[in-house]
Coordinates of C-alpha atoms in Angstrom, one line a residue:
Chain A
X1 CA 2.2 -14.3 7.9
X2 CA -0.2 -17.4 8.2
X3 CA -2.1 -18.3 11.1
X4 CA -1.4 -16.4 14.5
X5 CA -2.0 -18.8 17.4
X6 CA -0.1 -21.7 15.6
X7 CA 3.1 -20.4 17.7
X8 CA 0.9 -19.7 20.7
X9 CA -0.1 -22.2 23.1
X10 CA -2.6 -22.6 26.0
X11 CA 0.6 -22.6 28.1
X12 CA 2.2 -19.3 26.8
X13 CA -1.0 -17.9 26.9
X14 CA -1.5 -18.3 30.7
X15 CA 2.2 -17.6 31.2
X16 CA 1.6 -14.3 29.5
X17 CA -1.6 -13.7 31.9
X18 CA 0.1 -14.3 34.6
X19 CA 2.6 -12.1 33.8
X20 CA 0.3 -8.9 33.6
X21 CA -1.5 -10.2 36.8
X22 CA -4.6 -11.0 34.2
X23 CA -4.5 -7.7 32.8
X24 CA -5.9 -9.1 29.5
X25 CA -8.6 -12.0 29.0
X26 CA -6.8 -15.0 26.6
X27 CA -8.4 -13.6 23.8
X28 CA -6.9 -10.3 23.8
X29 CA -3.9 -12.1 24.3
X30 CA -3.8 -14.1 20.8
X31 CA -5.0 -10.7 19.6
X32 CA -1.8 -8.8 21.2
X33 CA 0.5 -11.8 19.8
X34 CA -1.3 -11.4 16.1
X35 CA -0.4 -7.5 16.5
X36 CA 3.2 -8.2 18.3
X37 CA 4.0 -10.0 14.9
X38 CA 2.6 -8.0 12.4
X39 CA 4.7 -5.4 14.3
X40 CA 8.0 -7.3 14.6
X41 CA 8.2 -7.8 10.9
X42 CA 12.1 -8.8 10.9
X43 CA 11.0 -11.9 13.0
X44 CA 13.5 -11.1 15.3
X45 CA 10.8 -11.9 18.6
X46 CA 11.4 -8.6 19.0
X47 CA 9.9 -5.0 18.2
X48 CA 12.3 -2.8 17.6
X49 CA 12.3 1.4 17.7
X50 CA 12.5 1.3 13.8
X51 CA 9.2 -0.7 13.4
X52 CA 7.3 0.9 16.7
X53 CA 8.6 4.1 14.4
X54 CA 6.4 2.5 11.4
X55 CA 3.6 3.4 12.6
X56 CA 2.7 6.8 11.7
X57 CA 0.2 7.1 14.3
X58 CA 2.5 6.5 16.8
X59 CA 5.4 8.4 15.5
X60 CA 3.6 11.7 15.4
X61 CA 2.9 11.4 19.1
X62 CA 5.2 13.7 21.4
X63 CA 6.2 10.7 23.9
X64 CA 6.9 8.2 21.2
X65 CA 10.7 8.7 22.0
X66 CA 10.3 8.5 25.6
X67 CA 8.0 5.1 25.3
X68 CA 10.5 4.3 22.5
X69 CA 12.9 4.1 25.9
X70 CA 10.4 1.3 27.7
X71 CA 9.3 -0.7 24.9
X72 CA 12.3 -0.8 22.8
X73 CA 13.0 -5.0 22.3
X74 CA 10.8 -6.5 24.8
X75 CA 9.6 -9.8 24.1
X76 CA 6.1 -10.7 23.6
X77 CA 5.2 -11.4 27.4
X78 CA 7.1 -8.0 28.8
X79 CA 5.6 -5.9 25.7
X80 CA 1.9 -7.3 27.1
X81 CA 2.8 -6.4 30.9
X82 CA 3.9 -2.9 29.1
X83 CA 0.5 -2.4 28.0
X84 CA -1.2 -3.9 31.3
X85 CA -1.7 -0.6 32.9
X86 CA -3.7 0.6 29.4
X87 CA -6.2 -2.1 30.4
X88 CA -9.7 -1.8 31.5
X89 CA -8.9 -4.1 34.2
X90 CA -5.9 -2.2 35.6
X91 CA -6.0 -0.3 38.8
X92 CA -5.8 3.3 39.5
X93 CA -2.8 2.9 41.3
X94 CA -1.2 0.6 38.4
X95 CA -2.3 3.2 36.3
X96 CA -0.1 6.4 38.2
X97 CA 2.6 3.8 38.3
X98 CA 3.2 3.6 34.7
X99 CA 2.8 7.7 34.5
X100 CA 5.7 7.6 37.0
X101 CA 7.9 5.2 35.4
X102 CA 7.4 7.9 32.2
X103 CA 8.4 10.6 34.2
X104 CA 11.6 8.1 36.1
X105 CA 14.0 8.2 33.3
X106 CA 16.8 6.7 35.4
X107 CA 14.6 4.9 36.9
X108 CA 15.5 5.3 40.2
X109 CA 12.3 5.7 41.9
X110 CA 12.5 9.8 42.4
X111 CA 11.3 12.2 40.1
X112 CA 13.2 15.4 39.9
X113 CA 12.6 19.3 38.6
X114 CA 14.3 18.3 35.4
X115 CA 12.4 15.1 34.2
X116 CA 9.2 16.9 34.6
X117 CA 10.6 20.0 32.7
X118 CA 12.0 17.5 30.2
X119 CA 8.6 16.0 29.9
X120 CA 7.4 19.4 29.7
X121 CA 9.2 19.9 26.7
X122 CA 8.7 16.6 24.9
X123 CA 5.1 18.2 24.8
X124 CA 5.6 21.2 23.9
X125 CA 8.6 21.2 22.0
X126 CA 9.3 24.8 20.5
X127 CA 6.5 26.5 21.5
X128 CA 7.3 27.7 25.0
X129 CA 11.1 29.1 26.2
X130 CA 12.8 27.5 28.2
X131 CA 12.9 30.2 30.6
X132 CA 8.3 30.1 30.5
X133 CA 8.5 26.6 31.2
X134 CA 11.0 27.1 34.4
X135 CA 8.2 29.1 35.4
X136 CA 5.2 27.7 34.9
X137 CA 6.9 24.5 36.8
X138 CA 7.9 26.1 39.3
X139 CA 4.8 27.9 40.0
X140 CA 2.2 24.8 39.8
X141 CA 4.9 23.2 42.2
X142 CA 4.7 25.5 44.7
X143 CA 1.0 26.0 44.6
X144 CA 1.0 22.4 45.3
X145 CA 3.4 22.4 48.5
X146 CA 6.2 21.2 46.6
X147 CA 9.5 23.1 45.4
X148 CA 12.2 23.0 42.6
X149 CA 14.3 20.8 44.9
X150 CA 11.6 18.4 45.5
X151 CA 12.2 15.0 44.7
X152 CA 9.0 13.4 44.4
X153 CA 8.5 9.4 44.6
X154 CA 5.8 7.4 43.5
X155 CA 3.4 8.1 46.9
X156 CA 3.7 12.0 45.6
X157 CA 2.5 10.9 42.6
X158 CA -0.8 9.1 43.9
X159 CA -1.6 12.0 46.1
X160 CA -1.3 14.8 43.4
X161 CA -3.2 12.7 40.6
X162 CA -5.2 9.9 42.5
X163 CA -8.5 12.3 42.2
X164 CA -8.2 13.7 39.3
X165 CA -10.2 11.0 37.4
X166 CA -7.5 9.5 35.0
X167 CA -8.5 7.7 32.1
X168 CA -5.9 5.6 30.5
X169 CA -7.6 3.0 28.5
X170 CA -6.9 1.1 25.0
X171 CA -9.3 -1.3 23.9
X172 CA -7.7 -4.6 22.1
X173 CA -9.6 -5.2 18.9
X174 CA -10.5 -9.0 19.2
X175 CA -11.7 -10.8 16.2
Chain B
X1 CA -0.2 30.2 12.0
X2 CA -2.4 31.6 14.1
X3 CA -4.6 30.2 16.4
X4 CA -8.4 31.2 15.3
X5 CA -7.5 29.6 12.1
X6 CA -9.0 26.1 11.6
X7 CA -7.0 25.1 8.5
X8 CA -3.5 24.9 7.5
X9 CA -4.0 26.9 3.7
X10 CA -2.2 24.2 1.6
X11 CA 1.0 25.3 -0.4
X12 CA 1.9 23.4 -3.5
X13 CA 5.9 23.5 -2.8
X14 CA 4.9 21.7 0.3
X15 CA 4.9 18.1 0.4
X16 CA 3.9 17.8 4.0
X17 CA 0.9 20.1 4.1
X18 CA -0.7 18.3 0.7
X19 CA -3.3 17.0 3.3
X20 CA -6.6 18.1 4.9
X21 CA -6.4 18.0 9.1
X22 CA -5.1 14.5 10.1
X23 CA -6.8 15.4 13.7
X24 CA -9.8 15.3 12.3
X25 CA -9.4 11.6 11.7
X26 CA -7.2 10.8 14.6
X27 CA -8.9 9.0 18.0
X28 CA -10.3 11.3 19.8
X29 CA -8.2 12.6 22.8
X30 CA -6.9 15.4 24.2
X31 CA -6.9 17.1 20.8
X32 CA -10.8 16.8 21.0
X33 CA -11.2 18.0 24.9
X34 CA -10.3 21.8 26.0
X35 CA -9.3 21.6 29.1
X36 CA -10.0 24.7 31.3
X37 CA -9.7 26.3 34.5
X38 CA -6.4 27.4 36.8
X39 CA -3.2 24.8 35.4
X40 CA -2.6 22.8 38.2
X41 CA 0.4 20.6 39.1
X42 CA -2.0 17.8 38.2
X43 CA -2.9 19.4 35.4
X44 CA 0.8 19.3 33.6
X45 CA 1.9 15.6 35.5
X46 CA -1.3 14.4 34.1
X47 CA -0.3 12.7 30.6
X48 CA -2.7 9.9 30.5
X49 CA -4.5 10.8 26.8
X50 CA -0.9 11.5 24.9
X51 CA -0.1 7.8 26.6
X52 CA -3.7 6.3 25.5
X53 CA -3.1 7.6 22.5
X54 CA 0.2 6.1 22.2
X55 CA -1.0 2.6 23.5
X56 CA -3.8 2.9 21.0
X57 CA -1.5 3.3 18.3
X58 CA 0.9 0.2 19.0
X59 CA -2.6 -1.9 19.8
X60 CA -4.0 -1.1 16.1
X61 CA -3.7 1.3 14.0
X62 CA -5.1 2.9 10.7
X63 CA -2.3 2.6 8.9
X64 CA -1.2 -0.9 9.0
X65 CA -4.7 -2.5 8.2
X66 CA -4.3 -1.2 4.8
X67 CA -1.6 -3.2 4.4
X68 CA -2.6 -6.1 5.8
X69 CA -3.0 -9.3 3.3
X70 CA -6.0 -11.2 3.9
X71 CA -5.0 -14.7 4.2
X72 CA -8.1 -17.0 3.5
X73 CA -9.5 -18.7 6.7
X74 CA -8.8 -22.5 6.5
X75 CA -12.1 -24.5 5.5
X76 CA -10.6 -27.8 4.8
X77 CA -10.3 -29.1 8.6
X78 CA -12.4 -32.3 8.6
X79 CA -12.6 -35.4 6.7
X80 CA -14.5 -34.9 4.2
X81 CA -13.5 -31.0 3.3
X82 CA -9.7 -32.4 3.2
X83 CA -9.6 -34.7 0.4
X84 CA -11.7 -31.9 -1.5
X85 CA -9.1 -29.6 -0.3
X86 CA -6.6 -31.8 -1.9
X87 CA -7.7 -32.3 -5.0
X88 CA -8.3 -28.9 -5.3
X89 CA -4.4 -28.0 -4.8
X90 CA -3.5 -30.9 -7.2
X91 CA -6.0 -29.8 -9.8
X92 CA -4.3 -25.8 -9.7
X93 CA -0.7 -26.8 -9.3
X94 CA -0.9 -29.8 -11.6
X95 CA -3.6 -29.3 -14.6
X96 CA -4.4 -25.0 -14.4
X97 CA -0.7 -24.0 -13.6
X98 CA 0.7 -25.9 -16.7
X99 CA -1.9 -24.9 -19.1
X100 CA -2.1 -21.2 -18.2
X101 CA 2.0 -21.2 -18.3
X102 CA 0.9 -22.4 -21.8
X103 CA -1.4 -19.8 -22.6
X104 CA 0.8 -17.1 -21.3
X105 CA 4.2 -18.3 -23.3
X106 CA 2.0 -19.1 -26.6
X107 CA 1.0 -15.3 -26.1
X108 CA 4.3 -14.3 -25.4
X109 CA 5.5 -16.1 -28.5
X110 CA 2.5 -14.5 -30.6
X111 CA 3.3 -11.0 -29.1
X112 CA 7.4 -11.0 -29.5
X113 CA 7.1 -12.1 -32.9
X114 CA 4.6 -9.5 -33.9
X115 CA 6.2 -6.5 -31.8
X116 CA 9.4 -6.9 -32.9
X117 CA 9.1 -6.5 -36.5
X118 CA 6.5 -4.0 -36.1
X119 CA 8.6 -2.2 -34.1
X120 CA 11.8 -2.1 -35.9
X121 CA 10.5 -2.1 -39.7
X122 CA 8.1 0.3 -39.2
X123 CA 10.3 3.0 -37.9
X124 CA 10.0 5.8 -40.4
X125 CA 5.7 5.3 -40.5
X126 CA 5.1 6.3 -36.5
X127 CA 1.2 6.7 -36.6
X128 CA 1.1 3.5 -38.6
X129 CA 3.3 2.1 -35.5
X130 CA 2.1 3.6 -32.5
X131 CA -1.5 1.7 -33.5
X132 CA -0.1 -1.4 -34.2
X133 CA 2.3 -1.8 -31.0
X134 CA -0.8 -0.6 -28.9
X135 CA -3.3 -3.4 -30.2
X136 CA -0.2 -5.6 -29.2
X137 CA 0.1 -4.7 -25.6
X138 CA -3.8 -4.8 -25.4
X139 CA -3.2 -8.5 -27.0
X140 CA -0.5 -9.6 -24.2
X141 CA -2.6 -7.9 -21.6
X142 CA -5.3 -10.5 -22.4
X143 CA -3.3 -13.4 -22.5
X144 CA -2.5 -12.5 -19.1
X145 CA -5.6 -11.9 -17.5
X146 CA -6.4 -15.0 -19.3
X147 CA -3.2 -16.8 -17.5
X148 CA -4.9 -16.2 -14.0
X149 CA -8.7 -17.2 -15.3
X150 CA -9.5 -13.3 -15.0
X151 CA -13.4 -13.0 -15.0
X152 CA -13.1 -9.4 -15.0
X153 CA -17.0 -7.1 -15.5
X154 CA -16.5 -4.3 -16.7
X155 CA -19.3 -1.3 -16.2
X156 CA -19.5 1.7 -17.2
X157 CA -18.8 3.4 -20.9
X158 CA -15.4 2.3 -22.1
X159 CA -13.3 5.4 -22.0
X160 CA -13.3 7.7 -25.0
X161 CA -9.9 8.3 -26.2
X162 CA -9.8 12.8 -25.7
X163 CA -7.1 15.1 -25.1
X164 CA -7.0 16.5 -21.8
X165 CA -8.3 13.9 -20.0
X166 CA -6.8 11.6 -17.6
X167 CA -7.8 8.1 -15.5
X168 CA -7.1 7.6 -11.9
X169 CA -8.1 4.8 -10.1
X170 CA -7.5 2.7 -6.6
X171 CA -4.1 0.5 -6.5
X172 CA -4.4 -2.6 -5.0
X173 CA -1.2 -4.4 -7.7
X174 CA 0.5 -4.6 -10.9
X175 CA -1.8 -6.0 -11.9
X176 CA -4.5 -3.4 -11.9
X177 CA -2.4 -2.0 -15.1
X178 CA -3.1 -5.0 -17.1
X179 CA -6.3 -5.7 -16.2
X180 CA -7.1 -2.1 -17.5
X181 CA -4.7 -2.0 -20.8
X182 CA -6.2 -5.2 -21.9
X183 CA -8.9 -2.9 -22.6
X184 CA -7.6 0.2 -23.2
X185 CA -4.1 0.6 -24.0
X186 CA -3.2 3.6 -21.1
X187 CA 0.3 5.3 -20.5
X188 CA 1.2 5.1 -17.4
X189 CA 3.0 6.3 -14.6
X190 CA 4.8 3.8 -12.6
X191 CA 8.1 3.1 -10.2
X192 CA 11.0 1.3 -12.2
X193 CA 11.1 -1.8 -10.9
X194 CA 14.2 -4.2 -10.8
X195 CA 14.5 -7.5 -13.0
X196 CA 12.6 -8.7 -15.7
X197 CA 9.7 -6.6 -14.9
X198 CA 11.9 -3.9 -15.5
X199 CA 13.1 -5.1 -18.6
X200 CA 9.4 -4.9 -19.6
X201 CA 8.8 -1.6 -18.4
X202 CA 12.0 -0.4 -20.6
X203 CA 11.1 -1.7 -23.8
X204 CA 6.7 -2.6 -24.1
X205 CA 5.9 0.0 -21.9
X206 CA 7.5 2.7 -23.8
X207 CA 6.1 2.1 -26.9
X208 CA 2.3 3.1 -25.2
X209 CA 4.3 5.7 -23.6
X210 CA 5.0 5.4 -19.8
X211 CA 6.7 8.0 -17.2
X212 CA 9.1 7.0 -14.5
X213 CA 9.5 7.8 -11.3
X214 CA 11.8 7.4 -8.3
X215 CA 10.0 7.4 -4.6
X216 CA 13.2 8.0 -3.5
X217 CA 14.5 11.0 -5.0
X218 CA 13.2 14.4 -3.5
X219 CA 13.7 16.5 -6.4
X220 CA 11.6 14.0 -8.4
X221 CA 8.3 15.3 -7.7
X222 CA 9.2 18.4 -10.0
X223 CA 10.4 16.6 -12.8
X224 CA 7.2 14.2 -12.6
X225 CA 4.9 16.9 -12.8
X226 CA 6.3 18.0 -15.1
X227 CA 6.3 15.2 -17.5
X228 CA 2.7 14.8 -16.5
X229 CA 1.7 17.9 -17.9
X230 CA 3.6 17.8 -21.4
X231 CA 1.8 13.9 -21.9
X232 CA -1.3 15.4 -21.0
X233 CA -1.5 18.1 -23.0
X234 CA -0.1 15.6 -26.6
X235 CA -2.4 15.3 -29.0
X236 CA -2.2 11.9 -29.6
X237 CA -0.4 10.2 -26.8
X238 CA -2.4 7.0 -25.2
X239 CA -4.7 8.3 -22.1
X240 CA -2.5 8.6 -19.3
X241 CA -3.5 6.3 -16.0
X242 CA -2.4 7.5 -12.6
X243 CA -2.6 5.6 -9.6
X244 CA -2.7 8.2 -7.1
X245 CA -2.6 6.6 -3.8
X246 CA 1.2 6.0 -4.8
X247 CA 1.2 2.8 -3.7
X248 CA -0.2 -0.6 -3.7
X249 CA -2.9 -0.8 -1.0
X250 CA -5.1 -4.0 0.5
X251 CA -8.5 -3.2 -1.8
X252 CA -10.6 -3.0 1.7
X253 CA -8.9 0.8 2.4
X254 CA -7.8 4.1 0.5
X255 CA -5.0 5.7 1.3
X256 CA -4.6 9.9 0.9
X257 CA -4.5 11.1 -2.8
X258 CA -1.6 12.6 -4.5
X259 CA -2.5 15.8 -6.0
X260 CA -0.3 15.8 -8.9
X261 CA -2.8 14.0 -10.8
X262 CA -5.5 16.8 -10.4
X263 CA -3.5 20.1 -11.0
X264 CA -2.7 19.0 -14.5
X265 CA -5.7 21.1 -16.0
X266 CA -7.6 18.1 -17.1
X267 CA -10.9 16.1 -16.6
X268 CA -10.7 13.6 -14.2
X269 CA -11.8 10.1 -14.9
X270 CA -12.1 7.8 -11.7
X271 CA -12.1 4.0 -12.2
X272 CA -12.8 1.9 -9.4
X273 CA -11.6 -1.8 -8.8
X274 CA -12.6 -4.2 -6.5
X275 CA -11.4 -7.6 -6.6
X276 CA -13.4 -10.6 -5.1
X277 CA -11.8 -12.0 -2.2
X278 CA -12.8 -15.2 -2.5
X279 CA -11.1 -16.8 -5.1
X280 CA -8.0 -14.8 -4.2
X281 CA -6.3 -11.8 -2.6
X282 CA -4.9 -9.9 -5.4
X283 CA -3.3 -7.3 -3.1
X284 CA 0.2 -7.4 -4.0
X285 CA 2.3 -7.1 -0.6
X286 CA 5.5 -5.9 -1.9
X287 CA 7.4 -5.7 1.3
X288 CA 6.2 -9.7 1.7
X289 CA 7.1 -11.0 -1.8
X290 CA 8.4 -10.0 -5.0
X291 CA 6.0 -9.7 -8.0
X292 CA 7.0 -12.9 -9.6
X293 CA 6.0 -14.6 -6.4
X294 CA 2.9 -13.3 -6.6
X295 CA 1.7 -13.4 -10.3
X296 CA 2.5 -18.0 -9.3
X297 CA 0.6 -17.3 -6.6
X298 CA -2.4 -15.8 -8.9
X299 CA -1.5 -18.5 -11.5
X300 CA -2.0 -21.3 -9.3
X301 CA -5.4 -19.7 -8.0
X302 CA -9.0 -20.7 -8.9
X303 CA -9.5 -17.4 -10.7
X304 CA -9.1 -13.4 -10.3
X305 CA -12.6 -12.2 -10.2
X306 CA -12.8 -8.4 -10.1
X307 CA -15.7 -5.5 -10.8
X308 CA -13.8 -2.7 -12.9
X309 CA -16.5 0.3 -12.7
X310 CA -15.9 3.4 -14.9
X311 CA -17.2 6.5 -13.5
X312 CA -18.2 9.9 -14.4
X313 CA -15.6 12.2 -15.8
X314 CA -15.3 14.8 -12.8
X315 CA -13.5 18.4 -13.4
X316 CA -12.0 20.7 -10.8
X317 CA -15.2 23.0 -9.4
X318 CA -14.7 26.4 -9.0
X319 CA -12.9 27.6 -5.7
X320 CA -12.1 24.1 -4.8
X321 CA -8.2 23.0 -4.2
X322 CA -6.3 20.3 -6.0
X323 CA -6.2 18.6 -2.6
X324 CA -10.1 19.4 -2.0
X325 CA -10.5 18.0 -5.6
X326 CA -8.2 14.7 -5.0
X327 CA -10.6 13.9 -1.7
X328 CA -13.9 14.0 -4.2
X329 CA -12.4 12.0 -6.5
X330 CA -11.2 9.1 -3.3
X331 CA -14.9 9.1 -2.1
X332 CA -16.4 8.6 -5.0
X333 CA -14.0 5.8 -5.8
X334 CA -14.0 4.6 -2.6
X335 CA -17.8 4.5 -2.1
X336 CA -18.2 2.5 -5.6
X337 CA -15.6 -0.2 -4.7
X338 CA -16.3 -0.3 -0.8
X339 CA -13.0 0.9 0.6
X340 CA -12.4 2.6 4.0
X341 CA -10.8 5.9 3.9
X342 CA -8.0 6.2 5.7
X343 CA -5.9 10.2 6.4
X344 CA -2.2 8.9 5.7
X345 CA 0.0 9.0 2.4
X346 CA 0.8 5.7 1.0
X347 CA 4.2 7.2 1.0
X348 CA 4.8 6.4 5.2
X349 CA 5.4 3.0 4.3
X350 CA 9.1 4.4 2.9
X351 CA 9.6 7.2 5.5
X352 CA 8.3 9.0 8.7
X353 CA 5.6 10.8 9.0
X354 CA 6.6 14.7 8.9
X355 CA 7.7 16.4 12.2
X356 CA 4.7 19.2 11.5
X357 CA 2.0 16.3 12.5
X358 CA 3.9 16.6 16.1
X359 CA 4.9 19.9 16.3
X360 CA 0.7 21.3 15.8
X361 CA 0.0 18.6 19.2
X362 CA 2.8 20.4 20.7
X363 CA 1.9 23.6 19.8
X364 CA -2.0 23.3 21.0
X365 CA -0.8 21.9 24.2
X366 CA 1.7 24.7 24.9
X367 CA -0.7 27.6 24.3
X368 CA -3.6 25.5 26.5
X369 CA -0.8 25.6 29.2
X370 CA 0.0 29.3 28.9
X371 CA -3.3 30.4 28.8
X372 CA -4.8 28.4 31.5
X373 CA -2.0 30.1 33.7
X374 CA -3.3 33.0 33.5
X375 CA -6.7 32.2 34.4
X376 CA -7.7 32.8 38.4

């Protein structure tokens, strides 16, 4: 792998920005594309699962498969508006959104009982029943207004974590 | 395991728990921060640090920079720096390539026909032998170092030749081995490789004595130790040299330790290299190119310039853990050659990391959950 902006221009750069509504300054961008290739080792312009999986850091984390779901073969300009809502310059609201789209596996804008108990179980895995996590779901529901049937959409969302303070931040190592 | 215990108690029929805490070392995140008070819905929707740590991960991680090749930064971009630049290539590809390719087949001519009478005639007179062929491999070892101009400084006392002793040191390529067994002829322990190199290993290499192993066989561990300990413990077998990072790493970081090195009941002898990354960077990328790739790319280099520091014999303290004792041995190697440390096993570049890194996450969230339930 030689030099890492030879394949970038200034126009693919601003494309990129503009893609992630200026998520990431230029600089972080050439730093994103020198880490999209070192990722994408088959040179396919493509990461795929197998090499996101190469990376132990990220393979011992409890989402990695559900991630593995978004990310899986996106292109260098969708893989930086993946990582948009990690950026110090993303909104609170962008921020939840992203959180929702994690919990919307079909993505079809409602979150029901069983993706949050599936998410549940992605992080904790074999160390609470399935009957306990029934449970404790359905108990922090209720305490917040909601029941098992509830579908909750992306306003839900907002309201039940907009005060809690989130911090979802990466910092892009630039050179 | 139960929770007021801080560490796992490593098992040697283990291969996954050969490691101290990989949290400690991990970004900080939830691991770090107990969360308290009543579990809200918030609470449990709330995944924000397992997702930053995630992000962090596919932004940069640990693991990869050790096995990043450092490609030297471009200097010739203006008039006057190009033609320099140019004669520069012409003079190593044109004038140093051809007469190290004659320095290195004149060697190869002087070795052959010395090994190969040695080595058959002399078969009933083994001591007699065994010297011979090892001054030999010492001699071709030069004439390579010599076919990449290799300024190498050796410090330290040369190592004595004892029983029950053994050398480690830092991996960075192949050609660590023959930059060490030009001055000492070493057994060592390497992975067969394919092709000529192979071809080597089969017929030189055995002669100072040299254990195989496969990476990909699981039962191979065994077998390895094994064969580590009966070489060990020989009289008069060669001083066996163990890379145990396992595999070949940038010379900026250190990867985890194997252990089988430091069970084996013998004194330790660390040797640290650091090669000089200006006139080239010797870290062999194997997944990038093959090793005859690489040894042209060293022969058509200024030089390989590299510190080889030998460093106090260390043995296994009492109450301390092969693992514990494999850690000493990487900082003390690392701090002489100026390596990062890094928490992962050299052997995640050919497989996944074990499911037991995920499943303790899992586990500390789930009992954080339960208990915070029960909490007014």
């Amino acid at each position: 792998m030689g030099n890492s902006s030879s394949m970038l221009t200034q126009y693919d750069i601003e494309e990129v920005q503009q893609h992630c509504n200026d998520a990431f300054s230029q600089q972080e961008i050439v730093s994103l594309y020198q880490r999209f290739c070192q990722l994408d080792r088959s040179g396919g312009g493509f990461v795929s699962a197998e090499e996101f999986l190469s990376v132990p850091e990220f393979a011992v984390n409890p989402l990695s498969q559900r991630l593995l779901r978004m990310v899986d073969g996106l292109n260098f300009k969708e893989f930086v508006a993946f990582l948009s809502a990690f950026s110090p310059r993303a909104t609170l609201q962008q921020k939840i959104e992203f959180i929702f789209k994690v919990y919307d596996s079909d993505g079809n804008g409602k979150v029901t009982f069983n993706d949050m108990l599936d998410v549940l179980h992605d992080l904790t895995g074999q160390f609470i029943s399935e009957k306990q996590s029934k449970q404790v779901l359905t108990q922090v529901l209720e305490e917040a207004g909601y029941t098992n049937e509830s579908l909750l959409v992306l306003a839900d969302f907002v309201k039940i974590l907009g005060s809690s303070g989130l911090e979802m931040e990466v910092e892009v190592p630039v050179d | 395991m139960n929770s007021n215990q801080g560490k796992l108690k490593p098992s040697s029929s283990e291969l996954d728990l050969d490691r101290p805490n990989i949290e400690d070392y991990l970004p900080s995140g939830a691991s770090i921060q107990e969360p308290h008070g009543k579990l809200r819905l918030s609470d449990l929707l709330d995944i924000s640090p397992i997702l930053t740590e995630a992000a962090g991960a596919i932004v940069d991680d640990s693991f990869t920079r050790c096995f990043k090749s450092n490609s030297p930064e471009p200097w010739n971009w203006n008039v006057y720096l190009f033609p320099l630049w140019c004669s520069g290539v012409v003079f190593r590809y044109l004038i140093l390539f051809p007469a190290r390719a004659i320095v290195l087949t004149i060697g190869w001519i002087i070795f052959l026909s010395c090994f190969i009478p040695v080595h058959f005639l002399l078969k009933g007179n083994d001591a007699l032998r065994k010297k011979l062929e090892r001054v030999l491999v010492e001699l071709i070892c030069s004439f390579f170092v010599a076919s990449w101009t290799g300024v190498v400084k050796y410090h330290g006392p040369r190592p004595s030749m004892r029983p029950k002793q053994v050398f480690v040191a830092n991996h960075t390529s192949m050609i660590d081995f023959i930059i060490l067994e030009q001055m000492t002829a070493f057994a060592v322990i390497m992975q067969k490789h394919p092709g000529w190199v192979g071809l080597l290993q089969s017929t030189i290499l055995e002669s100072v004595g040299c254990i195989w192993f496969n990476r990909s066989e699981a039962k191979d561990r065994e077998i390895v130790a094994k064969k580590l300990r009966d070489h060990s413990q020989g009289a008069d077998n060669n001083p066996l040299l163990i890379f145990p990072e396992g595999t070949c790493v940038n010379n900026q970081y250190s990867v985890m330790f194997k252990k089988g090195a430091f069970e084996l009941g013998c004194t330790v002898c660390p040797i640290a290299i650091k090669y000089n990354k200006i006139f080239v960077d010797a870290f062999w990328n194997s997944r990038k190119q093959s090793f005859t790739m690489h040894l042209l790319q060293l022969m058509t280099s200024w030089a390989v310039v590299c510190d080889v520091w030998y460093l106090e014999p260390q043995n296994l303290r009492p109450g301390e853990t092969a693992i514990e004792f494999a850690e000493r041995v990487r900082d003390i190697i690392s701090v002489r050659a100026g390596l990062r440390k890094v928490p992962w096993d050299g052997y995640l570049k050919y497989s996944r990391p074990s499911p037991k890194h995920r499943e303790r996450k899992q586990q500390s969230f789930a009992e954080s959950v339960l208990r915070r339930l029960e909490e007014k």
